mmCIF file of C-alpha atoms in Angstrom:
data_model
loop_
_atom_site.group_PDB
_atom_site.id
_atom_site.type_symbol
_atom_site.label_atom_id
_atom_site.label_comp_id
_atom_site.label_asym_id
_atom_site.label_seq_id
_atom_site.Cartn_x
_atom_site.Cartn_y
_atom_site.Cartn_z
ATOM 1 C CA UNK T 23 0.000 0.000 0.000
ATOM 2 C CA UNK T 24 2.762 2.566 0.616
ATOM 3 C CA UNK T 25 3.637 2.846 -3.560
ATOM 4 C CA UNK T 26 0.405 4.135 -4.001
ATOM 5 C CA UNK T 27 -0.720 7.466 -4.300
ATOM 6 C CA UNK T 28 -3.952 9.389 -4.991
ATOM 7 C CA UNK T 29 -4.274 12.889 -6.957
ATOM 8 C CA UNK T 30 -3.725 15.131 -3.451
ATOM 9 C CA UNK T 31 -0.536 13.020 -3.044
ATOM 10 C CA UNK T 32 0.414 14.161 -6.684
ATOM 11 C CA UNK T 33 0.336 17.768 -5.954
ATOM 12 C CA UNK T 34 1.939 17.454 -2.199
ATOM 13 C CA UNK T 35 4.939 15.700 -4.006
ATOM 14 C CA UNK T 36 5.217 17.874 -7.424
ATOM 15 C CA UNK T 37 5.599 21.071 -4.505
ATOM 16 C CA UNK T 38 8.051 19.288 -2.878
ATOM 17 C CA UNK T 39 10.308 18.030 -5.732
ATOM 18 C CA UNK T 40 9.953 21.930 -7.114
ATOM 19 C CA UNK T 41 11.651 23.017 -4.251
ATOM 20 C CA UNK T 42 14.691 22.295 -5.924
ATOM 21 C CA UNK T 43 16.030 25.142 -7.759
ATOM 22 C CA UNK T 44 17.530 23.156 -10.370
ATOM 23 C CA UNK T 45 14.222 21.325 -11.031
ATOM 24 C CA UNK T 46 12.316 24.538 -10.803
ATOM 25 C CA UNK T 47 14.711 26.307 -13.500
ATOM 26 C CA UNK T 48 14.288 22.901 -15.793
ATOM 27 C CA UNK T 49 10.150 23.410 -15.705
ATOM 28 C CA UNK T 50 10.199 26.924 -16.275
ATOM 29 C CA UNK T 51 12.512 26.740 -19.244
ATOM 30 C CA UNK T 52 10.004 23.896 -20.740
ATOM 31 C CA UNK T 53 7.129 25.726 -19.457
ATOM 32 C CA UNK T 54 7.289 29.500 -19.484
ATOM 33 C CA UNK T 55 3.825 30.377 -19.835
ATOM 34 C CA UNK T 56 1.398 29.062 -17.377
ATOM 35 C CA UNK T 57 -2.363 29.328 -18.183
ATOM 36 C CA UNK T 58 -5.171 27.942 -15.161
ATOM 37 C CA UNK T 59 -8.332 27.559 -16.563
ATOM 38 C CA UNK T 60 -11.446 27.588 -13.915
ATOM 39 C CA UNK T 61 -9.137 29.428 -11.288
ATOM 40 C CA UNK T 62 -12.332 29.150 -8.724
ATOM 41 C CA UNK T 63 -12.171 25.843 -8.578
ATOM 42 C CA UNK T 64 -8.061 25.478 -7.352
ATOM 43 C CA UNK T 65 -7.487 24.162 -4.105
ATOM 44 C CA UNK T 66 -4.450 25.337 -1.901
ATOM 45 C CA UNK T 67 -2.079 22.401 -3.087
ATOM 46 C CA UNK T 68 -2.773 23.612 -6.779
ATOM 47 C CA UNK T 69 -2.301 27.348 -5.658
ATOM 48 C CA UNK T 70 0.470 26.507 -4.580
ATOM 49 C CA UNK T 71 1.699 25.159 -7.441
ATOM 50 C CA UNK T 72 0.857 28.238 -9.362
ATOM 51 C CA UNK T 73 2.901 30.767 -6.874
ATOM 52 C CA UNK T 74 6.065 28.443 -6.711
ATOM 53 C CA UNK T 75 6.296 28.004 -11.141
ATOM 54 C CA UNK T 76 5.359 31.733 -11.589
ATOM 55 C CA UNK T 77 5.355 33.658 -7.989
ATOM 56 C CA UNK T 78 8.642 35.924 -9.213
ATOM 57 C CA UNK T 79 8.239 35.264 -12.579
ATOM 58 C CA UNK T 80 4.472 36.702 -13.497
ATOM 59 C CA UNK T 81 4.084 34.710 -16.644
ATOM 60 C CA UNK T 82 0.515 33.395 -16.162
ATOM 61 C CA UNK T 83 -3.291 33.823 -16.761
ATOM 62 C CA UNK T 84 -5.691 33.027 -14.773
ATOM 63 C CA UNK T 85 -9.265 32.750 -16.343
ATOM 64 C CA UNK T 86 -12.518 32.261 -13.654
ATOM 65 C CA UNK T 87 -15.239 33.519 -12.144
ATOM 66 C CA UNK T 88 -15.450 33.494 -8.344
ATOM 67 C CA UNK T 89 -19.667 33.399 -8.888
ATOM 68 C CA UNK T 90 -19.201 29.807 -10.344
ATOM 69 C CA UNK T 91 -17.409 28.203 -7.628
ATOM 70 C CA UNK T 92 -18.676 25.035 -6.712
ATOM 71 C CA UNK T 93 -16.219 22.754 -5.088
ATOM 72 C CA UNK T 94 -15.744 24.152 -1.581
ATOM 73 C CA UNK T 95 -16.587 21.105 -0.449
ATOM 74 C CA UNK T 96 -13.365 19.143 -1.950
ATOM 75 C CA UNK T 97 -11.261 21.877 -0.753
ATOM 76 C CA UNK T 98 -11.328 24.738 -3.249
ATOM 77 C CA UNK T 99 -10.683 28.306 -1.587
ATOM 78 C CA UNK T 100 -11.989 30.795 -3.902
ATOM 79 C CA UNK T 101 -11.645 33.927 -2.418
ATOM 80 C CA UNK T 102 -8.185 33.630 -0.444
ATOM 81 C CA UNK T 103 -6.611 32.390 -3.932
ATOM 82 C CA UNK T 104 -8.689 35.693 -5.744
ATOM 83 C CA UNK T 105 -6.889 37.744 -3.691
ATOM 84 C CA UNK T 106 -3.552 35.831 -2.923
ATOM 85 C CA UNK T 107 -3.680 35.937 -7.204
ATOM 86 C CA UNK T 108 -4.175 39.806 -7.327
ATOM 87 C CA UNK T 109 -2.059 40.443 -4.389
ATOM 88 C CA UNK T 110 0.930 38.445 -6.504
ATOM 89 C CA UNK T 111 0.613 39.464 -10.062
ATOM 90 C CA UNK T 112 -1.828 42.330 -10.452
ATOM 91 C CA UNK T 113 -1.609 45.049 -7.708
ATOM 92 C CA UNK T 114 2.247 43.760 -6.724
ATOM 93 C CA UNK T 115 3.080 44.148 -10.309
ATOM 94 C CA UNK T 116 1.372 47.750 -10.875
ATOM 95 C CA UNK T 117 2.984 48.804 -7.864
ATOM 96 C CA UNK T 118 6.601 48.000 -8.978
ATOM 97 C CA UNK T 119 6.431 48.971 -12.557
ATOM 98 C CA UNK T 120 5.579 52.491 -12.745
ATOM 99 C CA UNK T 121 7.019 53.431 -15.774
ATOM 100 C CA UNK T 122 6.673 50.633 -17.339
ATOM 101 C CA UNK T 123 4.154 50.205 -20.688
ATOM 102 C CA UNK T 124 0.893 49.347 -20.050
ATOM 103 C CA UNK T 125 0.427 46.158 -22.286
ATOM 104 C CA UNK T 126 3.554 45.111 -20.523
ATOM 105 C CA UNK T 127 1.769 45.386 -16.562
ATOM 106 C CA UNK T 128 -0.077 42.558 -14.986
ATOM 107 C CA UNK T 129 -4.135 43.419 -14.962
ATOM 108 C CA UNK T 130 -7.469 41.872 -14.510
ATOM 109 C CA UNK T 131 -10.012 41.716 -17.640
ATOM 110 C CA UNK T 132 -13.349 41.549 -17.245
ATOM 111 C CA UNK T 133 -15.634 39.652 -19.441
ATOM 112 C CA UNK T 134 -19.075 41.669 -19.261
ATOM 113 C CA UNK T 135 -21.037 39.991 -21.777
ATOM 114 C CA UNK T 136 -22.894 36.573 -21.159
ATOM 115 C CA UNK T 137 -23.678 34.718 -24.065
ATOM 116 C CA UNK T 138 -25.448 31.844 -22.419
ATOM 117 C CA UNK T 139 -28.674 33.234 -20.863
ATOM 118 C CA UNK T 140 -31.690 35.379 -21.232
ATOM 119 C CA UNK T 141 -31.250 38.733 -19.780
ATOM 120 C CA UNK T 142 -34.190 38.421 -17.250
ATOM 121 C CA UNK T 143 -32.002 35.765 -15.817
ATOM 122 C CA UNK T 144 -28.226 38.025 -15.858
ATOM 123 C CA UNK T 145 -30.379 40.819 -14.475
ATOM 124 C CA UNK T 146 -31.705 38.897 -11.185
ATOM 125 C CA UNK T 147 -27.919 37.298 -11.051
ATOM 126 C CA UNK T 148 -26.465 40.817 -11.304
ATOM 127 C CA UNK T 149 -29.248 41.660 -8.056
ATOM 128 C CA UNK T 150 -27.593 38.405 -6.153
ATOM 129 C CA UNK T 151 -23.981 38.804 -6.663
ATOM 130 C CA UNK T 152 -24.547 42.807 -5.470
ATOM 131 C CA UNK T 153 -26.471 41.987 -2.765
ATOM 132 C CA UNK T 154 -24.311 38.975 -1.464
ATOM 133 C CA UNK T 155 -21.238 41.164 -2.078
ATOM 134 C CA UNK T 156 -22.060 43.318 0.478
ATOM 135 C CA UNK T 157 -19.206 45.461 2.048
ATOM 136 C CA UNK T 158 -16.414 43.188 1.344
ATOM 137 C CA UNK T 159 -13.867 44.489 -0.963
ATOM 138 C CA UNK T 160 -12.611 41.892 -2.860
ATOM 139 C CA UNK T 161 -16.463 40.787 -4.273
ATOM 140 C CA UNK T 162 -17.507 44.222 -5.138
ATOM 141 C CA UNK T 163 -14.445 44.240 -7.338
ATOM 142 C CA UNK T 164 -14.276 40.974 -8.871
ATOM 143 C CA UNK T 165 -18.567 40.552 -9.327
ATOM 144 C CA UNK T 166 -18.255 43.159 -12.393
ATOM 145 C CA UNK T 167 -21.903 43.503 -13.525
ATOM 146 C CA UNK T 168 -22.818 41.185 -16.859
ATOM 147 C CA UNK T 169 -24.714 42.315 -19.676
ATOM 148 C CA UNK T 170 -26.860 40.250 -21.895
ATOM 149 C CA UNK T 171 -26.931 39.347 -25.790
ATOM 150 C CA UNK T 172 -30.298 41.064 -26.990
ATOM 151 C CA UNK T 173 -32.594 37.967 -26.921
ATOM 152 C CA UNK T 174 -36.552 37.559 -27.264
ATOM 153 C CA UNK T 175 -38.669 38.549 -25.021
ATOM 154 C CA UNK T 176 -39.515 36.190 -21.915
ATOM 155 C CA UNK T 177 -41.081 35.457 -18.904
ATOM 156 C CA UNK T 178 -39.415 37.239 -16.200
ATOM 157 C CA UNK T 179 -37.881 35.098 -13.498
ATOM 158 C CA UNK T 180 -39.340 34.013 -10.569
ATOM 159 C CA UNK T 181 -37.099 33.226 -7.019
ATOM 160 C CA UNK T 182 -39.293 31.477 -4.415
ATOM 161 C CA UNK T 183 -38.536 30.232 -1.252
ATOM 162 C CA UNK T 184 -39.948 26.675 0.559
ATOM 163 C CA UNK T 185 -39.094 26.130 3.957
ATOM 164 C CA UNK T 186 -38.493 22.129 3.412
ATOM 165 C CA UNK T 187 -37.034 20.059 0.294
ATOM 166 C CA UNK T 188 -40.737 18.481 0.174
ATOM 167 C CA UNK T 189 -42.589 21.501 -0.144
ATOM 168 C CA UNK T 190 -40.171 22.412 -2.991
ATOM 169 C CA UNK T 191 -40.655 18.897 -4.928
ATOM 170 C CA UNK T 192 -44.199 19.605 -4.439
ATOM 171 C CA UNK T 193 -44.286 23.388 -5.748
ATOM 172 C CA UNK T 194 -42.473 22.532 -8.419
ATOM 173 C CA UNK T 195 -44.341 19.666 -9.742
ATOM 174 C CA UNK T 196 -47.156 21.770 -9.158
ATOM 175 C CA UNK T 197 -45.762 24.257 -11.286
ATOM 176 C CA UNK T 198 -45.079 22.135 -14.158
ATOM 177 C CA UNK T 199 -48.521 20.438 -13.762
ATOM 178 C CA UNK T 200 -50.052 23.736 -14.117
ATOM 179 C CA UNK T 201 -48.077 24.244 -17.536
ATOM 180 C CA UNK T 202 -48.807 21.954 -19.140
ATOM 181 C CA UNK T 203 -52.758 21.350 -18.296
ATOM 182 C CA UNK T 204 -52.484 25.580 -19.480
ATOM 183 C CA UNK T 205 -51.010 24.328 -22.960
ATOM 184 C CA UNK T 206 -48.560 26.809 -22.171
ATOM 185 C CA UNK T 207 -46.236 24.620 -22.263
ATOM 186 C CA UNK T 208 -45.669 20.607 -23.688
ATOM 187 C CA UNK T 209 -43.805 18.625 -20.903
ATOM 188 C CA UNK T 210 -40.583 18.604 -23.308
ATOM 189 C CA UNK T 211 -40.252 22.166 -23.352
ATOM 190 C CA UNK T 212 -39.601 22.058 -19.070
ATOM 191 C CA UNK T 213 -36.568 21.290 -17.685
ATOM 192 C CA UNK T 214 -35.281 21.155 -14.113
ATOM 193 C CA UNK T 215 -31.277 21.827 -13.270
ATOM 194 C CA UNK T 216 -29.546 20.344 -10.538
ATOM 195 C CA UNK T 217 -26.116 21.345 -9.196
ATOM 196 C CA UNK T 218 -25.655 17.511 -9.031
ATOM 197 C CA UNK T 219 -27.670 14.085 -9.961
ATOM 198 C CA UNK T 220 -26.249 11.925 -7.196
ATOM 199 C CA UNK T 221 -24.154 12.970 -3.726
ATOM 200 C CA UNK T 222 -23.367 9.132 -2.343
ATOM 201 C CA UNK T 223 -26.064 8.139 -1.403
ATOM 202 C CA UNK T 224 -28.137 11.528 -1.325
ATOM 203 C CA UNK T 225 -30.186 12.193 -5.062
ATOM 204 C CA UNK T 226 -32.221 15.700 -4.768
ATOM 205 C CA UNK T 227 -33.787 14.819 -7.720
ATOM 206 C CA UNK T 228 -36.085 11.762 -5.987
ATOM 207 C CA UNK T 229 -38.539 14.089 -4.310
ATOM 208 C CA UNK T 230 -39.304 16.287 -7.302
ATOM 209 C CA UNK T 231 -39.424 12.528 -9.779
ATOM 210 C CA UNK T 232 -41.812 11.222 -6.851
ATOM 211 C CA UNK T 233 -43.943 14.196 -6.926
ATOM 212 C CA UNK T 234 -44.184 14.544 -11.092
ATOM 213 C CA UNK T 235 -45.008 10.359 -10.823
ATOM 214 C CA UNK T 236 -47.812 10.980 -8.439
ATOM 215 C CA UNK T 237 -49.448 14.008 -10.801
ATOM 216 C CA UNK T 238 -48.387 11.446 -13.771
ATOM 217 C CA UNK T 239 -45.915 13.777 -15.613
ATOM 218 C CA UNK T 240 -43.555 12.153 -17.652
ATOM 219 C CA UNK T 241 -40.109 12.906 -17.367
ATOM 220 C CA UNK T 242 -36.559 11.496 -18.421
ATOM 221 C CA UNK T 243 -33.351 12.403 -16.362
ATOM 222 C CA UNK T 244 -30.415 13.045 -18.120
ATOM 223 C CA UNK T 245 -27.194 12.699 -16.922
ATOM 224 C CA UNK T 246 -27.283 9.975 -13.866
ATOM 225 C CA UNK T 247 -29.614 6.916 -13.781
ATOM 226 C CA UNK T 248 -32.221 7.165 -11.259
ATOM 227 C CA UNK T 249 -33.990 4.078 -9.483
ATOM 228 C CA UNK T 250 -37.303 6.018 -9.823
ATOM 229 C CA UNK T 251 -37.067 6.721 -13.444
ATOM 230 C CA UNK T 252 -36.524 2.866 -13.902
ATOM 231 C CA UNK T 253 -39.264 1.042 -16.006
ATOM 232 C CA UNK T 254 -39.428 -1.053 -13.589
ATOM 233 C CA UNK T 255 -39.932 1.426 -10.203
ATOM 234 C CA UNK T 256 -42.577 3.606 -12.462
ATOM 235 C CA UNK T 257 -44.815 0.431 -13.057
ATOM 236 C CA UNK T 258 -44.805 -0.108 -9.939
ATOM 237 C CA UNK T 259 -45.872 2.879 -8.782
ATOM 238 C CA UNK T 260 -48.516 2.904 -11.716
ATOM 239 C CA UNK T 261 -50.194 -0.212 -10.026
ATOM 240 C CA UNK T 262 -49.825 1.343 -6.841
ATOM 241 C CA UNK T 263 -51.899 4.758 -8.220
ATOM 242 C CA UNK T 264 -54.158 2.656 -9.915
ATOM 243 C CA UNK T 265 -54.823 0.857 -6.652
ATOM 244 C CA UNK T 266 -55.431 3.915 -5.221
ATOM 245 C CA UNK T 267 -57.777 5.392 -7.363
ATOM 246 C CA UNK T 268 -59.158 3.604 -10.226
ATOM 247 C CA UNK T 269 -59.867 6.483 -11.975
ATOM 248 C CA UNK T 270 -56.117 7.518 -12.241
ATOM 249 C CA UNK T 271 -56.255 7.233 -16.315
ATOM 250 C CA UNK T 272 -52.559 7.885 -16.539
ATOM 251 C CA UNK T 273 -52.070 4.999 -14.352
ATOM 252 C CA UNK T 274 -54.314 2.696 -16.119
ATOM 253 C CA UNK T 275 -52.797 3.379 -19.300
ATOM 254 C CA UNK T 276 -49.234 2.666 -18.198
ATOM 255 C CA UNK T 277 -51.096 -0.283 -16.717
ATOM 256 C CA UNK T 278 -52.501 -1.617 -19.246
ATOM 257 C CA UNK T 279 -49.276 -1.465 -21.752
ATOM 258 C CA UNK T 280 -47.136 -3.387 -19.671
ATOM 259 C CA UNK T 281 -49.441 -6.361 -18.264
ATOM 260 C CA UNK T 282 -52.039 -6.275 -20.928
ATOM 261 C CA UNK T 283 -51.565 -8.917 -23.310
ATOM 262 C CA UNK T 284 -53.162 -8.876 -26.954
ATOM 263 C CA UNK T 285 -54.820 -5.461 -26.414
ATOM 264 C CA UNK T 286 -53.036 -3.152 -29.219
ATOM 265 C CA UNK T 287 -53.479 0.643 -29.931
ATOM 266 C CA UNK T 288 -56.372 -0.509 -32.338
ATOM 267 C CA UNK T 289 -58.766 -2.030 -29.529
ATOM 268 C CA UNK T 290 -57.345 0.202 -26.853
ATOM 269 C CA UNK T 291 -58.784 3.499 -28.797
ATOM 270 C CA UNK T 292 -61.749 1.513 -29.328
ATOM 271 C CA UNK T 293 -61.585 1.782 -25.341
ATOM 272 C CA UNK T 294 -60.748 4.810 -24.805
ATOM 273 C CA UNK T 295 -63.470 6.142 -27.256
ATOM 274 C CA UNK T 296 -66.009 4.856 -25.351
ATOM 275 C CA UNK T 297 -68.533 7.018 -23.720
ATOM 276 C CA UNK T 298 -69.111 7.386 -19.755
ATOM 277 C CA UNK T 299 -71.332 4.575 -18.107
ATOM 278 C CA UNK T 300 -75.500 5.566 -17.010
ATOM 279 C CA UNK T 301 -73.624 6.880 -13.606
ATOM 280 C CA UNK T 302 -71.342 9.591 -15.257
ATOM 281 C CA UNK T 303 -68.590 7.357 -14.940
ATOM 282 C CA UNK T 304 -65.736 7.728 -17.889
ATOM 283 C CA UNK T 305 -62.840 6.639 -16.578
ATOM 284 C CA UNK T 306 -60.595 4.099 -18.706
ATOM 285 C CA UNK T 307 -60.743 0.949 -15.864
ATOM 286 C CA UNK T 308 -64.790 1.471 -16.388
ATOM 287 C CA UNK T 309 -64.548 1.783 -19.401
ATOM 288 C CA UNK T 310 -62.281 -1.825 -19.828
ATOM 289 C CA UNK T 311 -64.902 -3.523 -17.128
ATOM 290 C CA UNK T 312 -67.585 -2.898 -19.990
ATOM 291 C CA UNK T 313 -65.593 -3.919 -22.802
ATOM 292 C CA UNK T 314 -64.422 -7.343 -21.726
ATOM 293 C CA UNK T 315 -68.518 -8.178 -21.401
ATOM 294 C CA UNK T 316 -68.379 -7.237 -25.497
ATOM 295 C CA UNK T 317 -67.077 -8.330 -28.756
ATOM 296 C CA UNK T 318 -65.321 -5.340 -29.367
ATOM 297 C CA UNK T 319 -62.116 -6.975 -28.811
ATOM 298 C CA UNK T 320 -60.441 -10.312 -29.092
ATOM 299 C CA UNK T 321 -61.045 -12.860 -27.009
ATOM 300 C CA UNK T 322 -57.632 -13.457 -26.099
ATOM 301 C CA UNK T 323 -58.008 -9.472 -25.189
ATOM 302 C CA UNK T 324 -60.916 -10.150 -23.314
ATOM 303 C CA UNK T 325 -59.701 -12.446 -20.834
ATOM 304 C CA UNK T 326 -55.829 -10.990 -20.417
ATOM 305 C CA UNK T 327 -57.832 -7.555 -19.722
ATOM 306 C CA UNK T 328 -60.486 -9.001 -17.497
ATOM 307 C CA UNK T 329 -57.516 -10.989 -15.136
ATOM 308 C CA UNK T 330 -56.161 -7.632 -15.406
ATOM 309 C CA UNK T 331 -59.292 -5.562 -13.569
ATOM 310 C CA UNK T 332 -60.051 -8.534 -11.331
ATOM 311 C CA UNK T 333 -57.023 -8.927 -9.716
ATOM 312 C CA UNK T 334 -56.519 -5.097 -9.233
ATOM 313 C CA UNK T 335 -60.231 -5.493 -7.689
ATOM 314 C CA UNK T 336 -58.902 -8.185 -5.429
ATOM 315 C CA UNK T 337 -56.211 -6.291 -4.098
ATOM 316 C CA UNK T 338 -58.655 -3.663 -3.125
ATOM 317 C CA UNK T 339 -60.611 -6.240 -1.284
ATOM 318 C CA UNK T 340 -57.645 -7.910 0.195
ATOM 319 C CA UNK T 341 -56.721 -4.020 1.203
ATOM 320 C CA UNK T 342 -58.266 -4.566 4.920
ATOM 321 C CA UNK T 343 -56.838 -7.971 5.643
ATOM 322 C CA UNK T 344 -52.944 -6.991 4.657
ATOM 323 C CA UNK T 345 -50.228 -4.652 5.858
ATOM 324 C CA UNK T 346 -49.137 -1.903 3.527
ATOM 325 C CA UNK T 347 -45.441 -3.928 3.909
ATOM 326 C CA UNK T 348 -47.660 -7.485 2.117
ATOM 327 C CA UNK T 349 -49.431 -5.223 0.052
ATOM 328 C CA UNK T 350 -46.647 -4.038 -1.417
ATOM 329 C CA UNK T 351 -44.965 -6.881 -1.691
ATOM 330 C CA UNK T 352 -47.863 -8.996 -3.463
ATOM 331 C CA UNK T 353 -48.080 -6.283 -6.351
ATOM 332 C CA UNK T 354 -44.815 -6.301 -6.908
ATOM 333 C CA UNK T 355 -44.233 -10.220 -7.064
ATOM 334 C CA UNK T 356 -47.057 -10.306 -9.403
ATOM 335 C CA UNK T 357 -46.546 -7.900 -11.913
ATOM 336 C CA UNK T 358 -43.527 -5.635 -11.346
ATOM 337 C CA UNK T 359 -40.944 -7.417 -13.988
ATOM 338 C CA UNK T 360 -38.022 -6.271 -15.803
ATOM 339 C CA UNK T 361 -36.501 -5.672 -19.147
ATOM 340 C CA UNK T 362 -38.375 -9.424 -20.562
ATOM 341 C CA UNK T 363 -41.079 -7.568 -18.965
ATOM 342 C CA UNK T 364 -43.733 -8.967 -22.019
ATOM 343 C CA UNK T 365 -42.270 -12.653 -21.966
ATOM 344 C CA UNK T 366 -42.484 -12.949 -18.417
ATOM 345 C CA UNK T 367 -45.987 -11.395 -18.237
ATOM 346 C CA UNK T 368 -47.146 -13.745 -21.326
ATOM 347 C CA UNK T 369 -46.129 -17.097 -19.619
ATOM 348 C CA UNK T 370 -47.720 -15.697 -16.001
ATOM 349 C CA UNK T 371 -50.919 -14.478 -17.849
ATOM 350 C CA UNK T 372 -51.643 -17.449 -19.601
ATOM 351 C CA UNK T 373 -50.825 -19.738 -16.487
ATOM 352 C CA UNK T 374 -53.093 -17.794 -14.193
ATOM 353 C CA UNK T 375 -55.649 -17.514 -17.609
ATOM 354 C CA UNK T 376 -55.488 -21.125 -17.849
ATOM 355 C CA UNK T 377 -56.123 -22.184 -13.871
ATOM 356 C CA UNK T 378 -59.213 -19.300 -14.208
ATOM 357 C CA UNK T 379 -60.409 -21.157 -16.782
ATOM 358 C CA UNK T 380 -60.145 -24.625 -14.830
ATOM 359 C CA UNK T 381 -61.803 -23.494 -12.182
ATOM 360 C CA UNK T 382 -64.266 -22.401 -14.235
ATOM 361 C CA UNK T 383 -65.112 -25.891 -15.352
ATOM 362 C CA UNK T 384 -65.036 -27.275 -12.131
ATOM 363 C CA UNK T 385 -67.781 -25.380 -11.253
#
């Protein structure tokens, strides 16, 4: 264990071995020029670095923005290497070479123009980074105020404040919900932005995917897999809406693709365009317990659909006599599957199709 090293060990030893003159004098002359890309984000090993290759030299550029740090929490110290970097090779460097031309004299640049956003959104982060600023020095100087590309016109931004990470899943789902049943927007057109998908064991994207499952919003996540996003996880909690209330439509749809055998888009519209029963009642798992009574559909249809509707009817039944714990764990033994999701659900169908029928003729 004692030859191996990790990436913190790599910095500790590259400041030690440049503590040699000799091997300092042989980096500079191969590198004279040092450029540091995302300077916010340099820890004090990799500062360190920086001072010792150009600290009385002054060859280097720095390029950051102190508003984007985001890895305090792996050891990055923003401001002290800000102002440890201005303190070395901009006001030092003014200060000794009066006289001197200016293209010639460290400075700091400002890049005013963002290219990325709308300017309703570089106006409210111009109001945070002045207002965060407050009286301290080096902020006021180095949160230079950004001006926006002209873009179209759009809705202004909106900051809001919940007082628990639930009550912020649940506004926002809200929010979307309301978009989208406003045609404003198409669920597509919405995205939500996390910092980060996954934190060990922490994901603050579950509560807001839990919330937009229970309004039945589709959604994808991009960049991390999520268990709740899983096929699997989202039929499951389909079922479990369905159980629920059987008038959750979304549910029953998702339902009835995955454990519905020999019921295609064909038959299914002919559900769907159904009307609502003599009590007012139009909901799609009312609308299937009239259907399998028909010829509309197949017979093979018929009976896959109607094991379908009685076994979610059992469950209700069953409801008083189990714990939430055997509940659960009875929906998801029989119908919860993965990827061979319509194999598996073709051989259980027919079995349990096949004993129905048995018992039928024992009767």
């Amino acid at each position: 264990m004692s030859n191996l090293i990790d990436f913190d060990d790599m910095l500790t030893m590259a400041n030690k071995v440049l503590k040699s003159q000799s091997v300092l004098q042989a980096v500079r002359s191969m590198y004279p020029y040092l450029l540091v890309d995302e300077f916010q984000d340099l820890n004090n090993l990799q500062m360190d670095l920086v001072l010792r290759l150009q600290g009385d030299v002054g060859r280097v550029t720095a390029v950051g923005d102190e508003r984007q740090s985001i890895y305090g929490f792996r050891g990055a110290s923003c401001e002290s290497n800000f102002k440890t970097f201005l303190d070395s090779f901009v006001d030092a460097d003014v200060a000794r070479t009066k006289g001197t031309p200016g293209s010639l004299v460290g400075s700091m640049q400002s890049l005013t123009v963002n290219y990325r956003s709308h300017k309703s959104i570089v106006d409210l982060g111009n109001v945070v980074a002045r207002d965060t600023a407050g009286d301290d020095g080096l902020l006021v100087r180095l949160r230079v105020p950004l001006q926006a590309r002209a873009t179209a016109p759009v809705v202004p931004v909106s900051v809001c404040y919940n007082a628990t990470a639930h009550k912020e899943a649940t506004s926002i789902a809200d929010k979307i919900k309301y978009l989208i049943d406003s045609g404003a927007c198409r669920p597509k057109d919405i995205s939500v932005l996390f910092r980060f998908l996954k934190f060990g064991q922490y994901r603050p994207s579950g509560r807001i995917e839990t919330e937009l499952m229970n309004l039945g919003i589709p959604f994808v996540v991009r960049g991390g897999a999520s268990l709740m996003s899983t096929r699997r996880m989202q039929n499951f909690l389909a079922l479990l809406g369905l159980l629920a209330n059987r008038s959750n439509d979304i549910a029953m749809r998702v339902c009835v693709t995955e454990f519905v055998l020999h019921l295609g888009p064909v038959y299914w519209r002919r559900i769907e365009g159904m009307g609502p029963d003599s009590n007012g009642d139009g909901s799609l798992f009312r609308k299937a317990e009239r259907i399998v009574s028909t010829t509309k559909i197949p017979k093979k249809a018929r009976e896959s659909l109607g094991h379908f509707l009685a076994t979610v009817k059992g469950w209700v039944s069953d409801m008083g006599e189990m714990t939430l714990m055997e509940l659960v764990v009875r929906i998801y033994t029989d119908f919860v599957m993965d990827a061979s999701i319509k194999a598996k659900a073709k051989t259980r169908f027919a079995r349990k199709a096949a004993a129905a029928e048995a018992a039928a003729d024992e009767r």
